[in-house]
JSON list of C-alpha atoms in Angstrom, two decimals:
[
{"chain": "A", "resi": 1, "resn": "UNK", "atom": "CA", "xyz": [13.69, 144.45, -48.84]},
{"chain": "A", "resi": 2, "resn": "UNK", "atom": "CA", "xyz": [15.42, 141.36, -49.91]},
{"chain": "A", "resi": 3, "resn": "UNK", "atom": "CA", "xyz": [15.59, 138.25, -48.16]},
{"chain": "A", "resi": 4, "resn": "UNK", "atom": "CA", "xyz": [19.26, 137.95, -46.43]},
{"chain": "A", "resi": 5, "resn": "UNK", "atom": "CA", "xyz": [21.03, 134.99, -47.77]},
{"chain": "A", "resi": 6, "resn": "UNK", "atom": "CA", "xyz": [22.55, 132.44, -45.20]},
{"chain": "A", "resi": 7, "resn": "UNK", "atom": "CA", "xyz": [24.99, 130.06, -45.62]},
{"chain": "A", "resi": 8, "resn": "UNK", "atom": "CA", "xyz": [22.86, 127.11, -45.56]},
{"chain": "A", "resi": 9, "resn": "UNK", "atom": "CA", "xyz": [20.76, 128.69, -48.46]},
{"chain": "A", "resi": 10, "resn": "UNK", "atom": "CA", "xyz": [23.74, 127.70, -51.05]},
{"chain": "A", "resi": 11, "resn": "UNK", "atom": "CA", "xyz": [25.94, 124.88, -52.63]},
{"chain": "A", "resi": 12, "resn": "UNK", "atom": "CA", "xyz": [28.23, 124.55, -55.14]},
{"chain": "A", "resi": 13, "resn": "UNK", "atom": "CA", "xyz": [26.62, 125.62, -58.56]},
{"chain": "A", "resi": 14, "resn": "UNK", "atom": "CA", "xyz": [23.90, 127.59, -56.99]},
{"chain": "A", "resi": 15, "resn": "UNK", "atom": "CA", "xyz": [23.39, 131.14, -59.01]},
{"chain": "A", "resi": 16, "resn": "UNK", "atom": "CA", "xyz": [24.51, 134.21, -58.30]},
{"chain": "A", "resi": 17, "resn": "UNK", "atom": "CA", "xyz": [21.32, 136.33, -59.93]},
{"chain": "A", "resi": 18, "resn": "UNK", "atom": "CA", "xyz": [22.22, 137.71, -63.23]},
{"chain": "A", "resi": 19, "resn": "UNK", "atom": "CA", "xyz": [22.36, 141.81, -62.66]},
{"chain": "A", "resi": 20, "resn": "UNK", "atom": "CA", "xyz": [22.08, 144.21, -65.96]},
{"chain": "A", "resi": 21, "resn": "UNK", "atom": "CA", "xyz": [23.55, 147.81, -65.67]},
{"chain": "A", "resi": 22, "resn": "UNK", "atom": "CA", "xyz": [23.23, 150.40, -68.50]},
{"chain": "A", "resi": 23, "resn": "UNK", "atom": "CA", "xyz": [23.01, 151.82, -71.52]},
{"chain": "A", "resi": 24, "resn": "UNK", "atom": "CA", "xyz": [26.69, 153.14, -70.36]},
{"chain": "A", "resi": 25, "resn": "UNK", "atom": "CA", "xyz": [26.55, 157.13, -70.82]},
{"chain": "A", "resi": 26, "resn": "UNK", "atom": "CA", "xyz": [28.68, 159.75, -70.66]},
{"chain": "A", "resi": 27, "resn": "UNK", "atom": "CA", "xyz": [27.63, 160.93, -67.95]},
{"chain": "A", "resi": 28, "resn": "UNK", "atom": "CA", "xyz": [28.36, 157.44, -65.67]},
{"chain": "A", "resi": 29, "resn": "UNK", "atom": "CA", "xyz": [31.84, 157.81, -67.43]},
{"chain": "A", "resi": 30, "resn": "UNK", "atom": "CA", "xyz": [31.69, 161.29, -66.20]},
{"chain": "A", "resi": 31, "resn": "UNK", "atom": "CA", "xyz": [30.53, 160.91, -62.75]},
{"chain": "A", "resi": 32, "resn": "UNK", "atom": "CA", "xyz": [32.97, 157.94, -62.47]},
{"chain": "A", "resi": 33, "resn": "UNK", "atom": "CA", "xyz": [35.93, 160.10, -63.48]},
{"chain": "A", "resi": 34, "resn": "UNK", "atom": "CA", "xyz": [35.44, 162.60, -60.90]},
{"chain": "A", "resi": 35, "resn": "UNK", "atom": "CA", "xyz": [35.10, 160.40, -57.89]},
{"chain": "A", "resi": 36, "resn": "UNK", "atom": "CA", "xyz": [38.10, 158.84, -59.27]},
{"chain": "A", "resi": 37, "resn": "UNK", "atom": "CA", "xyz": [40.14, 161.74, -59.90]},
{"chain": "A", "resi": 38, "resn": "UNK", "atom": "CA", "xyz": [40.81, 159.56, -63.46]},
{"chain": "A", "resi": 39, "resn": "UNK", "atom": "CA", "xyz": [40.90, 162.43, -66.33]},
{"chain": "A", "resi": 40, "resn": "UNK", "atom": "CA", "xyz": [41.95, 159.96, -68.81]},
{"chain": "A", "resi": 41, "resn": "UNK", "atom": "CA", "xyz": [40.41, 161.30, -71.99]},
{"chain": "A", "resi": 42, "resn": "UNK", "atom": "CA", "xyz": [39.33, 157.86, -73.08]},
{"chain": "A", "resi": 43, "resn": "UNK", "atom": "CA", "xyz": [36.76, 157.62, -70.72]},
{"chain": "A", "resi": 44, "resn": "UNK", "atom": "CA", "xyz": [34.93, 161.02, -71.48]},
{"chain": "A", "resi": 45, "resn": "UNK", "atom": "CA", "xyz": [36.28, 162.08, -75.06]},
{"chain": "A", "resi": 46, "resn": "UNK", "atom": "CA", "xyz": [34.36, 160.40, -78.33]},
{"chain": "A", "resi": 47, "resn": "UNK", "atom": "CA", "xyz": [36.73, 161.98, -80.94]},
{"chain": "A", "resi": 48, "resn": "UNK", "atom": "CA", "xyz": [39.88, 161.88, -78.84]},
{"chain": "A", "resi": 49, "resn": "UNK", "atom": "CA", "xyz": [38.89, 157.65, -78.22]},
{"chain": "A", "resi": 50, "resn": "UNK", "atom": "CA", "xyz": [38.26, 157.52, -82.01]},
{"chain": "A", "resi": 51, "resn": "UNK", "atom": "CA", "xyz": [41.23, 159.38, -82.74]},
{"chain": "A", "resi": 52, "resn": "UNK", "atom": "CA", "xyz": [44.29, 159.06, -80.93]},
{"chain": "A", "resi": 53, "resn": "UNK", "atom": "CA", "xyz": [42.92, 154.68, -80.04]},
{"chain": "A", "resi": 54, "resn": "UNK", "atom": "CA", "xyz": [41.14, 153.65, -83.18]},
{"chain": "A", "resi": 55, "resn": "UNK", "atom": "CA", "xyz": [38.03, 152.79, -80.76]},
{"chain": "A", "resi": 56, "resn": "UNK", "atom": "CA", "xyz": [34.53, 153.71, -81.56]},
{"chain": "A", "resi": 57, "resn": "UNK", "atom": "CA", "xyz": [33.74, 156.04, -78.71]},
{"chain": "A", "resi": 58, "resn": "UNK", "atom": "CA", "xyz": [34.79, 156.47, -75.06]},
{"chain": "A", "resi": 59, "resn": "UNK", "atom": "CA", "xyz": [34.88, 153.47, -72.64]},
{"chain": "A", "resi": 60, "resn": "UNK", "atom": "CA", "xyz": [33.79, 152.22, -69.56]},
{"chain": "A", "resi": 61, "resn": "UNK", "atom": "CA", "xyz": [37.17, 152.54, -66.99]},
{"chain": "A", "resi": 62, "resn": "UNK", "atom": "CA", "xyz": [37.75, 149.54, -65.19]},
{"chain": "A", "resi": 63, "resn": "UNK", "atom": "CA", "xyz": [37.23, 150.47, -61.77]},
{"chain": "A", "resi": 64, "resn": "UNK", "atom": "CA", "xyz": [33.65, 151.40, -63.08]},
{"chain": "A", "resi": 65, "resn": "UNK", "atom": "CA", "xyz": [32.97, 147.82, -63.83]},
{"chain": "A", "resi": 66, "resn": "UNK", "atom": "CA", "xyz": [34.42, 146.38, -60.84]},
{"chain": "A", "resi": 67, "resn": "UNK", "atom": "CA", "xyz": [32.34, 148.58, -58.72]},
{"chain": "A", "resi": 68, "resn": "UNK", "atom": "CA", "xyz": [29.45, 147.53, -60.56]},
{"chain": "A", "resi": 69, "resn": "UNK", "atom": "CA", "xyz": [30.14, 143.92, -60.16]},
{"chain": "A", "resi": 70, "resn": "UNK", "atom": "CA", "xyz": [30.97, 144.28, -56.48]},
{"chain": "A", "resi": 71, "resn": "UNK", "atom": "CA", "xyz": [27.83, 146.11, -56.35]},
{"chain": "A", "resi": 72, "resn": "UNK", "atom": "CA", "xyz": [26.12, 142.93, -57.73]},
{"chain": "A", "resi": 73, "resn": "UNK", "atom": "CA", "xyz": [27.83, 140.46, -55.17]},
{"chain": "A", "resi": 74, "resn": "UNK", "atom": "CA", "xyz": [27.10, 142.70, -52.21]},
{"chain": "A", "resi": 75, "resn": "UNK", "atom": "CA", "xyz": [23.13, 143.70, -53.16]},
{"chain": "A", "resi": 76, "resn": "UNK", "atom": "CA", "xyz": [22.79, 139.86, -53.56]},
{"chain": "A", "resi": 77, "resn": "UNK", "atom": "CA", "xyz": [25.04, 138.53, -49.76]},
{"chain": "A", "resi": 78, "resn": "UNK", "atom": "CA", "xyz": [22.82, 140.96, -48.08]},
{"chain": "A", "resi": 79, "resn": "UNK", "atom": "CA", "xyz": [23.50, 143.66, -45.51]},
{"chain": "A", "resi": 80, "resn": "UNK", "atom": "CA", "xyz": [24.73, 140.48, -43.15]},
{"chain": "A", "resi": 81, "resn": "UNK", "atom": "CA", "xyz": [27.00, 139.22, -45.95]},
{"chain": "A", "resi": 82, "resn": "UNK", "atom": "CA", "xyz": [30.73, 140.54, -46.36]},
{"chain": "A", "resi": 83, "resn": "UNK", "atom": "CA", "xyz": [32.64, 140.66, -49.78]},
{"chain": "A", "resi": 84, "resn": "UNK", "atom": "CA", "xyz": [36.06, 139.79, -48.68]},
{"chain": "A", "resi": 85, "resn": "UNK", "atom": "CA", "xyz": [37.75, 139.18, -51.56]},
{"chain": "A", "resi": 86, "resn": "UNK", "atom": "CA", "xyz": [37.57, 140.46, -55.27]},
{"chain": "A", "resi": 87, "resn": "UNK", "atom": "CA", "xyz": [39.84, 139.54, -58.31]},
{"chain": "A", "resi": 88, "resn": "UNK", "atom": "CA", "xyz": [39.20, 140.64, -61.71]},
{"chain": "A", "resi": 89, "resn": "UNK", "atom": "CA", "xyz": [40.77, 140.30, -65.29]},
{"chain": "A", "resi": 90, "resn": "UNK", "atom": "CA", "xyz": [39.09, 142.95, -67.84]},
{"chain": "A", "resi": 91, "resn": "UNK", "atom": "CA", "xyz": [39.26, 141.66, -71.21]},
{"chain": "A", "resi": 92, "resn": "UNK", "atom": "CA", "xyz": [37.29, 144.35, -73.58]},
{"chain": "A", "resi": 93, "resn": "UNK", "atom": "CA", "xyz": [36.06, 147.14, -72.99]},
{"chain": "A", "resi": 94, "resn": "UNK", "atom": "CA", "xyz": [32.81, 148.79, -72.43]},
{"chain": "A", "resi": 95, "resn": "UNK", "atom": "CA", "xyz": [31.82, 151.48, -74.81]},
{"chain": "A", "resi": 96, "resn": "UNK", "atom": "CA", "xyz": [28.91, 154.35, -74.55]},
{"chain": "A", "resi": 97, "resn": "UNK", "atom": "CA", "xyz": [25.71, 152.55, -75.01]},
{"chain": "A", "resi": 98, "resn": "UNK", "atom": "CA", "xyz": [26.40, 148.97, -74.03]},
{"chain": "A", "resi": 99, "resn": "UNK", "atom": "CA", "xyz": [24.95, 147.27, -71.66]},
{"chain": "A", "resi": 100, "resn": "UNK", "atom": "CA", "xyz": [27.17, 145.23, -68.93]},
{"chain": "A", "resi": 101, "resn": "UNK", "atom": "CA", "xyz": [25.19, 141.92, -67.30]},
{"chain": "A", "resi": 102, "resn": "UNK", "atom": "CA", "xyz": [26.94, 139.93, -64.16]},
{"chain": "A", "resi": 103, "resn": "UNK", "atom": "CA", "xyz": [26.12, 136.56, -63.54]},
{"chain": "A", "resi": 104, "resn": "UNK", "atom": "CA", "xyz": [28.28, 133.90, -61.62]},
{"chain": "A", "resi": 105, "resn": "UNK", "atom": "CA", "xyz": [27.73, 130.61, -59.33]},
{"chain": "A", "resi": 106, "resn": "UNK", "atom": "CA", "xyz": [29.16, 129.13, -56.37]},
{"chain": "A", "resi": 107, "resn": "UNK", "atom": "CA", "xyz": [32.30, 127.41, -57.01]},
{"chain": "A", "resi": 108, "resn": "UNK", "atom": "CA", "xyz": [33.74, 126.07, -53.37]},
{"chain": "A", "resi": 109, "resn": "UNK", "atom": "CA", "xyz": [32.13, 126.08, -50.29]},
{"chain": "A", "resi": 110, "resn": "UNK", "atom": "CA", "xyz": [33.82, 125.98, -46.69]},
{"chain": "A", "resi": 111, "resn": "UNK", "atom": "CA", "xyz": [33.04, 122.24, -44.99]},
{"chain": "A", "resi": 112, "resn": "UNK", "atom": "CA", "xyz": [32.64, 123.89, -41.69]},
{"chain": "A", "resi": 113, "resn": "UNK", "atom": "CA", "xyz": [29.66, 125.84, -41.03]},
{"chain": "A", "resi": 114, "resn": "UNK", "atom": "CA", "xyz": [31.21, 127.86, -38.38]},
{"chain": "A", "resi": 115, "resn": "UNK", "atom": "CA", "xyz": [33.45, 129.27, -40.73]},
{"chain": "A", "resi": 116, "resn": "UNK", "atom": "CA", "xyz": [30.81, 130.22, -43.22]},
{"chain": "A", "resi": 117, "resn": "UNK", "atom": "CA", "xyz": [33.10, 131.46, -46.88]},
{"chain": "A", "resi": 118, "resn": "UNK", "atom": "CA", "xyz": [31.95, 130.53, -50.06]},
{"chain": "A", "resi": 119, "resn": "UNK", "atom": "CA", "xyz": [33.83, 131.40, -53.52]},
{"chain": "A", "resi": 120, "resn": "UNK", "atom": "CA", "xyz": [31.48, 132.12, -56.77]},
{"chain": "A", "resi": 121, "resn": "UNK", "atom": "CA", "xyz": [33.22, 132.43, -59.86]},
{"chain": "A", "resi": 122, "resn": "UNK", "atom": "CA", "xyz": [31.50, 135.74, -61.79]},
{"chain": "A", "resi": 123, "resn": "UNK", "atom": "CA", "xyz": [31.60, 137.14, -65.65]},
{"chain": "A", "resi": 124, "resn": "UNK", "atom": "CA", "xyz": [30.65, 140.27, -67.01]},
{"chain": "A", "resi": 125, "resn": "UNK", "atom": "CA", "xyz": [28.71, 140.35, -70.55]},
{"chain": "A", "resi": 126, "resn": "UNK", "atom": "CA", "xyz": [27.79, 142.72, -72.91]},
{"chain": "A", "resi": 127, "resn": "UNK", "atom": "CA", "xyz": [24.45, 142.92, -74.82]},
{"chain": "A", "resi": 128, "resn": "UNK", "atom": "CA", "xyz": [26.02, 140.84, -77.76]},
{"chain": "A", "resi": 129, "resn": "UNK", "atom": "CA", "xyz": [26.91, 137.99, -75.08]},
{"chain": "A", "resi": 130, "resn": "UNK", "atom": "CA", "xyz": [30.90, 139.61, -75.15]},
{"chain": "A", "resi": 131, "resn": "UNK", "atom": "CA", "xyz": [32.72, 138.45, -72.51]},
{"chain": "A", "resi": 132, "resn": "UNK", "atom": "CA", "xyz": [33.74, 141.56, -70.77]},
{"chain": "A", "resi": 133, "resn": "UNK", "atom": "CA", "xyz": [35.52, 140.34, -67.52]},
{"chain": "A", "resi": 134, "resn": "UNK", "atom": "CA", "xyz": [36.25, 137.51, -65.15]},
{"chain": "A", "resi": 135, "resn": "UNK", "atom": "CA", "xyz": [36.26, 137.60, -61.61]},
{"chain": "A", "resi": 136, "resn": "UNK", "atom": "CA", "xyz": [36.38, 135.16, -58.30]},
{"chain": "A", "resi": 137, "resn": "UNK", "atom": "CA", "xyz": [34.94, 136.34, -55.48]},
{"chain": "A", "resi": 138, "resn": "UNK", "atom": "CA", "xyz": [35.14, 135.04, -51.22]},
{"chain": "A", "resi": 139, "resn": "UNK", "atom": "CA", "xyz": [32.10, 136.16, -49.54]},
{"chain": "A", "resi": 140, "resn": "UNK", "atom": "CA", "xyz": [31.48, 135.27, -45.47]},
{"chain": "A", "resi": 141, "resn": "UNK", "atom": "CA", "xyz": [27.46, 134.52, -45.13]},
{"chain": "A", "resi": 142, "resn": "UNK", "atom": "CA", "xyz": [25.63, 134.67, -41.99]},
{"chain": "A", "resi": 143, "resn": "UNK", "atom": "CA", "xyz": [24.14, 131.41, -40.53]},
{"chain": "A", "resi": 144, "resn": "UNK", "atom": "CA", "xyz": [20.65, 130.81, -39.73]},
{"chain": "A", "resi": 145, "resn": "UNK", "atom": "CA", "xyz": [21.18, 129.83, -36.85]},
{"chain": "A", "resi": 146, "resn": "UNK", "atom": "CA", "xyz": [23.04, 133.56, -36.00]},
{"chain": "A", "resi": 147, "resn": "UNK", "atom": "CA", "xyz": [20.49, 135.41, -37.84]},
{"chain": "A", "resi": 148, "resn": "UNK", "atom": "CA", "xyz": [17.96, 133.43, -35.15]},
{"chain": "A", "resi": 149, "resn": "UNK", "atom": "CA", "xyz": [20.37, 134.53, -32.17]},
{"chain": "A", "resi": 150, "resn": "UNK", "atom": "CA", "xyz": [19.37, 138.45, -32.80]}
]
């Protein structure tokens, strides 16, 4: 079990740890499809991405990667923390056999401690160091002194 992060435990810079998911396969595009009801050949088809897009093989969808990247913010707040807010610009895709790494850092922090937000700016990465996506995050933390009170 990981150690639940407080709001005390961060300022401004401090690192979100870097999280690595992957080699992306076809059957994580797969999966991903179903739950999402998203049939979109792109994500499943080789020779229908290669084709009818000009890509190399099938991609990644987008929601994939945002739910891996929320997964990354969440495992790392804690079971105490709370992902409030998510925004995310994609800009290149994921393709069958890459690898996706999140990393980020705190970029504001509330003044008030009872009112414990903090904002981390976050970027996806493939294995060649692409830049895959942006993102901005507001997370609530739990105090120390709360996590004493239980």
């Amino acid at each position: 079990m990981t150690k639940q992060i407080c709001f005390e435990d961060v300022d401004l810079g401090y690192s979100v740890p870097k999280r690595t998911f992957g080699p992306l396969t076809i059957v994580d595009t797969v999966q991903w499809a179903g739950f999402q009801e998203n049939w979109y050949r792109l994500h499943w088809d080789r020779e229908f991405a290669r084709e009818r897009s000009g890509l190399k093989t099938f991609i990644a969808s987008g929601g994939y990667r945002e739910a891996l990247l929320a997964r990354t913010v969440t495992d790392w707040i804690g079971t105490r923390g709370i992902l409030r807010k998510l925004t995310v610009r994609q800009s290149f895709p994921s393709f069958e056999g890459d690898l996706i790494a999140y990393s980020g850092a705190v970029a504001e922090k509330s003044p008030n401690p009872h009112d414990p937000w903090i904002t981390c700016e976050l970027e996806g990465k493939n294995q060649a160091d692409r830049l895959l996506l942006t993102a901005r995050c507001r997370v609530i933390l739990p105090s120390i002194r709360s996590l004493n009170q239980k």
